[in-house]
Short mmCIF file of C-alpha atoms and ligand atoms in Angstrom, two decimals:
data_model
loop_
_atom_site.label_atom_id
_atom_site.label_comp_id
_atom_site.label_asym_id
_atom_site.label_seq_id
_atom_site.Cartn_x
_atom_site.Cartn_y
_atom_site.Cartn_z
CA MET A 11 61.91 29.05 147.61
CA SER A 12 60.10 31.84 149.57
CA GLU A 13 59.27 35.25 147.46
CA ILE A 14 61.76 36.74 149.47
CA ASP A 15 64.36 34.09 149.09
CA ALA A 16 64.20 34.57 145.59
CA LEU A 17 64.33 37.93 145.50
CA LYS A 18 67.46 37.83 147.50
CA ALA A 19 68.92 35.41 145.21
CA GLN A 20 67.76 37.83 142.13
CA LEU A 21 69.50 40.90 144.02
CA GLU A 22 72.77 38.91 144.42
CA SER A 23 72.74 37.52 140.52
CA LEU A 24 72.25 40.87 139.42
CA GLN A 25 75.05 42.46 141.58
CA SER A 26 77.73 39.92 140.44
CA GLU A 27 76.70 40.70 136.66
CA ALA A 28 76.69 44.02 137.20
CA LEU A 29 80.22 43.87 138.98
CA SER A 30 81.67 41.86 136.28
CA ALA A 31 80.25 44.14 133.75
CA PHE A 32 81.86 47.23 135.54
CA SER A 33 85.46 45.83 135.72
CA ALA A 34 84.94 44.72 131.74
CA VAL A 35 84.18 48.26 130.77
CA ALA A 36 86.76 50.14 128.46
CA ASP A 37 86.01 53.76 128.82
CA LEU A 38 84.02 56.24 130.54
CA ALA A 39 80.72 56.51 128.11
CA GLY A 40 80.54 52.60 128.11
CA LEU A 41 80.44 53.11 132.07
CA GLN A 42 77.92 55.77 132.07
CA GLN A 43 75.55 53.45 130.11
CA LEU A 44 76.07 50.89 132.82
CA ARG A 45 75.09 53.06 135.31
CA VAL A 46 71.98 53.75 133.49
CA GLN A 47 71.38 50.17 132.76
CA TYR A 48 71.49 49.02 136.64
CA LEU A 49 70.84 52.18 138.57
CA GLY A 50 68.76 54.32 136.18
CA LYS A 51 65.13 54.76 136.63
CA LYS A 52 64.14 52.39 134.45
CA GLY A 53 67.15 50.35 135.41
CA ALA A 54 67.64 46.41 136.46
CA LEU A 55 67.57 47.27 140.33
CA THR A 56 64.27 49.22 139.80
CA GLU A 57 62.62 46.27 138.14
CA VAL A 58 63.53 43.96 140.86
CA LEU A 59 61.94 46.40 143.39
CA LYS A 60 58.68 46.17 141.63
CA GLY A 61 58.52 42.31 142.97
CA VAL A 62 58.79 43.73 146.49
CA GLY A 63 54.87 44.69 146.15
CA LYS A 64 53.88 41.23 146.38
CA LEU A 65 55.69 40.59 149.67
CA ALA A 66 53.98 40.48 153.04
CA PRO A 67 54.33 43.97 154.62
CA GLU A 68 56.66 42.90 157.24
CA GLN A 69 59.04 41.16 154.97
CA ARG A 70 59.25 44.51 152.98
CA PRO A 71 61.73 46.16 155.31
CA VAL A 72 64.01 43.25 155.09
CA ILE A 73 64.40 43.17 151.31
CA GLY A 74 64.18 47.08 151.23
CA GLN A 75 67.32 46.97 153.30
CA PHE A 76 68.90 44.38 151.08
CA VAL A 77 68.19 46.66 147.86
CA ASN A 78 69.75 49.59 149.46
CA GLN A 79 72.85 47.39 150.16
CA THR A 80 73.09 46.50 146.91
CA LYS A 81 72.47 49.89 145.39
CA SER A 82 75.09 51.33 147.65
CA VAL A 83 77.75 48.36 146.45
CA LEU A 84 76.83 48.97 143.03
CA SER A 85 77.41 53.06 143.05
CA GLN A 86 80.59 52.79 144.97
CA ALA A 87 81.63 50.37 142.29
CA LEU A 88 80.99 52.33 139.58
CA ASP A 89 82.44 55.47 140.94
CA ALA A 90 85.64 53.39 141.87
CA ALA A 91 85.72 52.25 138.41
CA GLU A 92 84.88 55.76 137.03
CA ALA A 93 87.83 57.41 138.85
CA GLU A 94 90.41 54.54 137.35
CA LEU A 95 88.85 55.18 133.72
CA SER A 96 89.18 58.73 134.15
CA ILE A 97 92.79 58.51 135.23
CA HIS A 98 93.56 56.18 132.08
CA ALA A 99 91.74 58.95 129.83
CA LYS A 100 94.00 61.46 131.21
CA VAL A 101 97.19 59.60 131.00
CA ALA A 102 96.35 58.79 127.47
CA ARG A 103 95.57 62.38 126.53
CA ILE A 104 98.89 63.27 127.93
CA GLU A 105 100.70 60.49 126.12
CA ALA A 106 99.13 61.65 122.98
CA GLU A 107 100.16 65.27 123.35
CA ARG A 108 103.72 64.50 124.27
CA ILE A 109 106.29 66.96 123.18
CA ASP A 110 109.58 65.77 121.83
CA VAL A 111 111.43 68.54 123.35
CA SER A 112 115.01 67.28 121.22
CA LEU A 113 113.47 67.92 117.80
CA PRO A 114 115.47 70.69 116.49
CA GLY A 115 113.18 73.95 115.81
CA ARG A 116 112.07 75.26 112.59
CA ALA A 117 114.12 78.61 111.90
CA SER A 118 112.15 81.76 110.88
CA ALA A 119 113.10 83.95 108.37
CA LYS A 120 115.13 86.82 109.61
CA GLY A 121 114.32 90.35 108.32
CA ALA A 122 117.27 92.81 107.82
CA LEU A 123 117.78 96.75 107.25
CA HIS A 124 117.37 98.03 103.58
CA PRO A 125 121.04 99.02 102.72
CA VAL A 126 120.16 102.51 102.34
CA GLN A 127 118.58 102.78 105.98
CA ARG A 128 121.72 101.28 107.45
CA GLY A 129 123.83 103.82 105.62
CA LEU A 130 121.53 106.60 106.91
CA ASP A 131 121.50 104.80 110.51
CA GLU A 132 125.23 104.52 110.37
CA ILE A 133 125.96 108.30 108.80
CA THR A 134 123.49 110.13 111.66
CA ALA A 135 125.27 108.11 114.32
CA ILE A 136 128.86 109.13 113.59
CA PHE A 137 127.57 112.91 113.78
CA SER A 138 125.85 112.07 116.95
CA GLN A 139 128.75 110.87 118.38
CA MET A 140 130.49 114.05 117.53
CA GLY A 141 127.68 116.11 119.31
CA PHE A 142 125.41 116.93 116.23
CA ALA A 143 121.63 116.91 117.46
CA VAL A 144 119.49 114.93 115.06
CA ALA A 145 116.95 117.03 113.30
CA GLU A 146 114.17 115.91 110.77
CA GLY A 147 111.83 118.26 108.59
CA PRO A 148 108.76 117.44 106.25
CA GLU A 149 109.05 115.70 102.44
CA ILE A 150 106.42 118.13 101.90
CA GLU A 151 107.93 121.46 102.02
CA ASN A 152 107.26 125.05 101.01
CA GLU A 153 108.72 126.87 98.35
CA PHE A 154 110.34 129.43 100.85
CA ASN A 155 112.09 127.24 102.95
CA ASN A 156 113.34 125.02 99.99
CA PHE A 157 114.75 127.96 97.75
CA ASP A 158 113.97 131.75 98.77
CA ALA A 159 115.50 131.18 102.18
CA LEU A 160 118.35 129.27 101.06
CA ASN A 161 119.27 132.52 98.50
CA ILE A 162 117.56 130.66 95.77
CA PRO A 163 115.29 133.77 94.84
CA PRO A 164 112.53 133.03 92.11
CA GLU A 165 114.28 133.34 89.06
CA HIS A 166 117.51 131.78 90.23
CA PRO A 167 118.88 129.31 87.60
CA ALA A 168 119.51 126.88 90.70
CA ARG A 169 115.76 126.63 90.57
CA ALA A 170 115.48 124.81 87.37
CA MET A 171 118.37 122.24 88.15
CA HIS A 172 116.64 121.10 90.93
CA ASP A 173 113.74 119.48 88.91
CA THR A 174 111.29 120.03 91.40
CA PHE A 175 107.90 118.04 91.75
CA PHE A 176 105.53 120.71 92.72
CA VAL A 177 102.33 119.85 94.84
CA ASN A 178 99.13 121.65 95.44
CA PRO A 179 99.76 124.94 97.12
CA ILE A 180 98.44 125.73 100.69
CA GLY A 181 96.57 129.22 100.40
CA ASP A 182 99.05 131.45 98.52
CA GLU A 183 102.16 129.15 99.54
CA PRO A 184 103.61 127.11 96.76
CA MET A 185 104.41 123.72 98.10
CA LEU A 186 106.74 121.06 96.59
CA LEU A 187 108.42 117.72 97.51
CA ARG A 188 111.69 118.98 98.62
CA THR A 189 114.80 118.65 96.66
CA HIS A 190 117.32 118.47 99.19
CA THR A 191 117.57 118.18 102.76
CA SER A 192 118.91 122.06 103.12
CA PRO A 193 115.26 123.17 104.19
CA VAL A 194 115.94 121.62 107.31
CA GLN A 195 118.73 124.10 108.04
CA ILE A 196 115.98 126.77 108.07
CA ARG A 197 113.56 124.73 110.06
CA ALA A 198 116.12 123.70 112.82
CA MET A 199 117.75 127.42 113.04
CA LYS A 200 114.27 128.89 113.34
CA ARG A 201 113.08 126.27 115.93
CA PHE A 202 116.43 126.32 117.85
CA LEU A 203 116.67 130.26 118.13
CA ALA A 204 113.27 130.30 119.34
CA GLU A 205 114.18 127.73 122.29
CA GLU A 206 117.73 128.52 122.87
CA GLY A 207 117.83 132.73 121.91
CA GLU A 208 121.15 132.16 119.90
CA PRO A 209 123.96 129.72 118.73
CA PRO A 210 125.88 127.55 118.88
CA LEU A 211 123.66 124.61 117.41
CA ALA A 212 125.10 121.57 115.55
CA VAL A 213 122.68 119.63 113.52
CA VAL A 214 122.51 116.38 111.42
CA ALA A 215 119.41 115.92 109.22
CA PRO A 216 118.84 112.82 107.57
CA GLY A 217 115.92 112.18 105.21
CA ARG A 218 114.20 111.70 101.79
CA VAL A 219 114.80 114.08 98.74
CA TYR A 220 112.76 114.15 95.59
CA ARG A 221 113.61 115.21 92.01
CA CYS A 222 112.21 114.74 88.42
CA ASP A 223 115.40 112.43 87.15
CA TYR A 224 116.05 109.12 86.47
CA ASP A 225 118.97 107.18 85.16
CA VAL A 226 121.84 104.98 86.27
CA THR A 227 122.96 107.55 89.01
CA HIS A 228 119.53 109.21 89.53
CA SER A 229 116.32 108.23 91.41
CA PRO A 230 113.26 110.47 91.63
CA MET A 231 113.47 109.57 95.28
CA PHE A 232 116.62 109.59 97.24
CA HIS A 233 118.15 110.33 100.41
CA GLN A 234 120.37 112.83 101.83
CA VAL A 235 122.24 113.82 105.21
CA GLU A 236 122.51 117.73 105.95
CA VAL A 237 124.95 118.73 108.43
CA PHE A 238 125.49 122.33 109.74
CA LYS A 239 127.03 124.03 112.76
CA VAL A 240 126.78 127.69 113.57
CA ASP A 241 128.64 129.49 116.26
CA ARG A 242 131.26 132.36 116.68
CA ASP A 243 134.54 131.93 114.38
CA VAL A 244 133.33 128.94 112.71
CA SER A 245 135.60 128.68 109.79
CA MET A 246 136.64 126.14 106.78
CA ALA A 247 139.16 124.44 109.05
CA HIS A 248 136.26 123.37 111.32
CA LEU A 249 134.56 122.07 108.31
CA LYS A 250 137.43 120.14 106.96
CA GLY A 251 138.15 118.52 110.01
CA VAL A 252 134.55 117.19 110.73
CA LEU A 253 134.82 116.06 106.92
CA LYS A 254 137.56 114.23 107.58
CA HIS A 255 136.78 112.66 110.58
CA PHE A 256 133.23 111.38 109.33
CA LEU A 257 134.53 109.99 106.13
CA SER A 258 137.30 108.44 107.56
CA THR A 259 135.21 106.60 110.32
CA TYR A 260 132.54 105.88 107.65
CA PHE A 261 134.83 104.10 105.13
CA GLU A 262 136.61 102.70 107.93
CA LYS A 263 140.12 103.95 106.96
CA ASP A 264 142.03 107.03 106.75
CA VAL A 265 140.70 108.47 103.51
CA SER A 266 142.33 111.68 102.21
CA ILE A 267 140.20 114.67 101.36
CA ARG A 268 140.36 117.48 98.82
CA LEU A 269 138.19 120.46 98.65
CA ARG A 270 137.63 121.90 94.97
CA PRO A 271 136.07 125.38 94.65
CA HIS A 272 132.54 125.25 93.50
CA TYR A 273 129.00 127.29 93.93
CA PHE A 274 126.05 126.61 96.01
CA PRO A 275 123.64 129.57 96.20
CA PHE A 276 123.46 129.12 99.86
CA THR A 277 127.32 128.84 100.77
CA GLU A 278 129.98 131.14 100.04
CA PRO A 279 132.67 129.98 99.83
CA SER A 280 131.53 126.60 98.53
CA ALA A 281 133.29 123.88 97.70
CA GLU A 282 132.79 120.05 96.39
CA VAL A 283 134.53 117.57 98.60
CA ASP A 284 136.64 114.57 97.20
CA ILE A 285 137.95 111.53 98.41
CA GLY A 286 141.00 109.67 97.47
CA CYS A 287 139.46 106.75 95.29
CA VAL A 288 138.46 104.17 97.91
CA PHE A 289 138.81 101.52 95.12
CA CYS A 290 142.45 102.03 93.75
CA ALA A 291 144.21 103.83 96.41
CA GLY A 292 144.19 107.05 94.31
CA LYS A 293 146.27 105.11 91.88
CA GLY A 294 143.52 105.69 88.89
CA CYS A 295 140.67 103.34 87.75
CA ARG A 296 137.59 103.26 86.30
CA ILE A 297 135.35 104.10 89.03
CA CYS A 298 137.24 107.46 89.80
CA LYS A 299 137.84 107.89 86.26
CA ASN A 300 141.60 107.49 86.50
CA SER A 301 141.90 110.75 88.43
CA GLY A 302 142.54 109.02 91.75
CA TRP A 303 139.40 111.21 93.28
CA ILE A 304 135.92 110.55 93.81
CA GLU A 305 133.44 113.33 94.52
CA VAL A 306 131.08 112.64 97.65
CA LEU A 307 129.57 115.97 98.71
CA GLY A 308 128.78 119.58 98.47
CA SER A 309 129.81 122.05 101.03
CA GLY A 310 130.50 125.48 102.38
CA MET A 311 130.27 128.33 104.66
CA ILE A 312 126.58 129.15 105.23
CA HIS A 313 125.91 132.35 103.09
CA PRO A 314 125.01 135.53 105.30
CA ASN A 315 121.74 136.03 103.49
CA VAL A 316 120.61 132.41 105.03
CA LEU A 317 122.01 133.24 108.36
CA LYS A 318 119.96 136.54 107.65
CA SER A 319 116.52 134.74 106.63
CA VAL A 320 116.19 133.13 110.00
CA GLY A 321 117.41 136.51 112.27
CA ILE A 322 120.96 135.30 112.98
CA ASP A 323 123.68 138.09 112.95
CA SER A 324 125.96 136.98 110.28
CA GLU A 325 128.72 139.87 111.77
CA GLU A 326 128.91 137.63 114.91
CA PHE A 327 127.99 134.25 113.84
CA SER A 328 129.31 131.92 110.92
CA GLY A 329 128.56 128.58 110.20
CA PHE A 330 129.62 125.58 107.73
CA ALA A 331 127.23 123.28 105.80
CA PHE A 332 127.40 120.02 103.88
CA GLY A 333 125.23 117.95 102.16
CA LEU A 334 125.40 114.49 100.92
CA GLY A 335 123.87 111.63 99.11
CA VAL A 336 123.40 108.78 101.23
CA GLU A 337 122.91 106.41 97.86
CA ARG A 338 126.22 107.37 96.66
CA LEU A 339 128.16 107.04 99.97
CA VAL A 340 126.48 103.34 100.29
CA MET A 341 127.46 102.39 96.58
CA LEU A 342 131.03 103.53 97.51
CA LYS A 343 131.31 101.56 100.45
CA GLN A 344 129.51 98.53 99.58
CA GLY A 345 130.68 98.48 95.62
CA ILE A 346 127.31 98.63 94.28
CA PRO A 347 127.50 99.67 90.68
CA ASP A 348 123.91 100.69 89.93
CA LEU A 349 121.90 102.98 92.10
CA ARG A 350 118.64 101.26 90.88
CA MET A 351 119.50 98.32 92.60
CA PHE A 352 118.35 99.95 95.72
CA PHE A 353 115.09 100.32 94.42
CA GLU A 354 114.30 97.03 92.66
CA ASN A 355 113.58 94.90 95.67
CA ASP A 356 115.30 92.21 94.62
CA VAL A 357 115.51 89.78 97.65
CA ARG A 358 118.72 88.37 96.33
CA PHE A 359 120.49 91.73 96.44
CA LEU A 360 118.65 92.65 99.67
CA ARG A 361 119.76 89.53 101.42
CA ARG A 362 123.38 89.89 100.20
CA MET A 363 123.65 93.57 101.57
CA GLY A 364 121.04 92.54 104.90
CA SER A 365 123.08 92.35 108.06
N1 DAH B 19 121.68 121.07 99.00
C1 DAH B 19 122.55 120.47 98.06
C2 DAH B 19 122.31 119.75 97.11
O1 DAH B 19 120.99 119.16 97.17
C3 DAH B 19 123.72 119.75 98.65
C4 DAH B 19 124.48 120.94 99.53
C5 DAH B 19 125.87 121.54 99.14
C6 DAH B 19 124.26 121.12 100.96
C7 DAH B 19 126.43 122.24 99.86
C8 DAH B 19 125.17 122.07 101.56
C9 DAH B 19 125.96 122.54 100.93
O2 DAH B 19 124.44 121.89 102.97
O3 DAH B 19 126.87 123.38 101.97
O4 DAH B 19 122.67 119.67 95.91
#
């Protein structure tokens, strides 16, 4: 066999060996290895080319053409195999990532508002709907707004009853954790007068208050809602109408109310408000101590001194005000026996109360 025929035969068998290797390979990495093995710089084809040097110069182009042909057959076959293997790889990956859309989802735990927050929101919303504007004041309050402006001068016994937490003064101004939401009356009236000039104004002020007190019915931090209205000719009748509407809406039934004469420094006259017992419908039970009535809040006509302290003419304007304890109302509505349950954060209680 001539040199050239021998080389041709060598190329032919190389080609058929390579093609069957390409079709047998299982993955892209294996194919890349074969590419190097046959077409690489030190590959089989290069090895065959070395033999070309032995040929006569006129025979070289003939075999050169043959080599190029083999090379293009092999590289086309490699490309085709690579395309096919990539599709296989992609299909396998998609198959592996298949999502079962019919699998039931895992429900995430749902949070709920704290019952006191819910009560605050509910109560505030009832007054909002009646047209009262929502106002807030700071929990760290000055002594003037918390006491003096509310007609509780320095030596007044009511100061002692408030079990006040004092904090660091600001300059000469004694500061405290507000003991009730009534100072928001002072702040809201001042702000309102600066903005609007004169009454009418109607405000609902929800918030936290603090007293140094702790037992079954007292917590050092609790929540109040303060409600007041100032206008010409405001009377106790307005107070009673608003109370009746509010309490019936909150308790979701027609509750009877009773105003008992009382004393608060910032109202004159003052009254404590009772509702007909929501547990026994007035027949008498343990909760209402057999009286048929439950005390729910303090109220009255805003004292002229309070109006004076913010510059409202008490000859021309009058107002009613009341303040209620949120925890107490929530306890009555939900039948919760102990105030401390609100603050212990027992999740069983919070889950049962949550909505
Ligand atoms: N501030 C009073 C308290 O915390 C509650 C109160 C009573 C508020 C009568 C009022 C009111 O506005 O008129 O004990």
